[in-house]
Coordinates of C-alpha atoms in Angstrom, one line a residue:
M1 CA 23.0 -23.5 -19.0
E2 CA 26.3 -23.3 -20.3
N3 CA 27.1 -20.0 -18.4
L4 CA 26.2 -21.1 -14.9
F5 CA 28.2 -24.2 -15.6
I6 CA 31.1 -22.0 -16.4
L7 CA 30.3 -19.6 -13.2
L8 CA 30.4 -23.1 -10.9
Q9 CA 33.8 -24.2 -12.1
T10 CA 37.1 -23.0 -10.6
S11 CA 39.6 -21.4 -11.9
A12 CA 43.2 -22.7 -12.8
E13 CA 44.5 -20.3 -10.2
G14 CA 42.8 -22.3 -7.2
E15 CA 40.1 -19.4 -6.8
S16 CA 37.2 -21.2 -5.2
T17 CA 33.4 -21.2 -6.2
W18 CA 32.3 -18.7 -3.7
M19 CA 35.0 -16.1 -5.1
S20 CA 33.6 -16.3 -8.5
L21 CA 30.1 -16.3 -7.3
L22 CA 30.7 -13.1 -4.9
P23 CA 30.1 -10.7 -7.7
L24 CA 27.0 -12.0 -8.7
F25 CA 26.0 -11.8 -5.1
L26 CA 27.1 -8.3 -4.5
I27 CA 24.8 -7.5 -7.6
L28 CA 21.8 -8.7 -6.3
I29 CA 22.6 -7.3 -3.0
V30 CA 22.7 -4.1 -4.6
F31 CA 19.4 -4.6 -7.0
Y32 CA 17.7 -5.5 -3.2
F33 CA 18.5 -2.4 -1.7
F34 CA 18.6 0.3 -4.5
F35 CA 15.6 -1.1 -6.5
I36 CA 12.9 -3.8 -4.5
R37 CA 13.1 -2.5 -1.2
P38 CA 12.1 0.8 -2.3
Q39 CA 9.6 -0.3 -4.5
T40 CA 7.8 -2.4 -1.6
K41 CA 8.2 0.3 1.0
K42 CA 6.3 2.9 -1.8
N43 CA 3.5 0.3 -2.0
K44 CA 3.0 -0.1 1.6
E45 CA 3.1 3.6 1.6
Q46 CA 0.1 3.9 -1.1
K47 CA -1.7 0.8 0.6
K48 CA -1.8 2.6 3.9
F49 CA -3.0 5.7 2.1
R50 CA -5.7 4.2 0.4
E51 CA -7.1 2.8 3.4
A52 CA -7.4 5.8 5.1
L53 CA -9.2 8.0 2.6
K54 CA -12.0 9.6 4.4
K55 CA -14.7 11.9 3.3
G56 CA -13.5 15.5 2.8
D57 CA -9.9 14.5 1.8
K58 CA -8.3 15.9 -1.6
V59 CA -7.1 13.7 -4.3
V60 CA -5.6 13.4 -7.5
T61 CA -6.1 10.3 -9.8
I62 CA -3.9 8.3 -11.9
G63 CA -5.7 10.0 -15.0
G64 CA -4.9 13.8 -13.1
L65 CA -8.6 14.5 -11.8
H66 CA -8.8 16.4 -9.2
G67 CA -11.6 16.2 -6.6
K68 CA -12.8 16.1 -3.1
I69 CA -14.0 12.8 -1.6
T70 CA -17.8 12.2 -0.5
E71 CA -18.4 8.9 -0.2
V72 CA -16.4 5.7 0.4
K73 CA -16.9 2.4 -0.2
E74 CA -15.4 -0.7 0.1
T75 CA -13.5 -0.7 -3.3
T76 CA -14.5 2.8 -4.6
V77 CA -15.2 6.3 -3.9
S78 CA -16.9 9.1 -5.0
L79 CA -15.5 12.1 -5.9
D80 CA -17.0 16.1 -6.4
L81 CA -15.1 17.6 -9.4
G82 CA -16.5 20.7 -9.1
N83 CA -19.7 22.1 -10.9
Q84 CA -22.1 19.5 -9.9
I85 CA -19.9 16.7 -11.2
R86 CA -19.4 13.8 -9.7
V87 CA -17.3 10.4 -10.7
T88 CA -17.0 7.2 -9.0
V89 CA -13.4 5.8 -8.9
E90 CA -11.2 2.7 -8.1
K91 CA -9.3 3.2 -4.7
S92 CA -6.2 1.8 -6.6
A93 CA -6.9 5.0 -9.1
I94 CA -6.2 7.3 -6.5
I95 CA -2.5 8.4 -5.9
M96 CA -0.5 10.4 -3.1
D97 CA 0.5 13.7 -5.0
S98 CA 3.5 15.6 -3.5
S99 CA 1.4 17.7 -1.4
Q100 CA 0.3 14.5 0.6
I101 CA 3.8 12.5 0.5
A102 CA 5.5 16.1 2.6
Q103 CA 2.1 15.7 5.2
T104 CA 3.5 12.0 5.9
R105 CA 6.8 12.7 6.4

């Protein structure tokens, strides 16, 4: 609380309150454009990718399993991992790998 009070005080040189808060605003702007905005954009791309999943797509799970989609349900998908192995995973566990990212751009 004391730090906030110190920030809001005007300096002895006659500097305004806004000028003393300018560095704080600049830091917030930098954080927004370099951290928050790119992460939000990435989340939107992931959501769009998961909504567009269809039977026959080759995907990778967050656990590193590579498979082919055999069935798509509301919140889950069935994957064929080969050798007659099928697993059901949540859509949120499927990620865009580097080859899929290259296709979207």
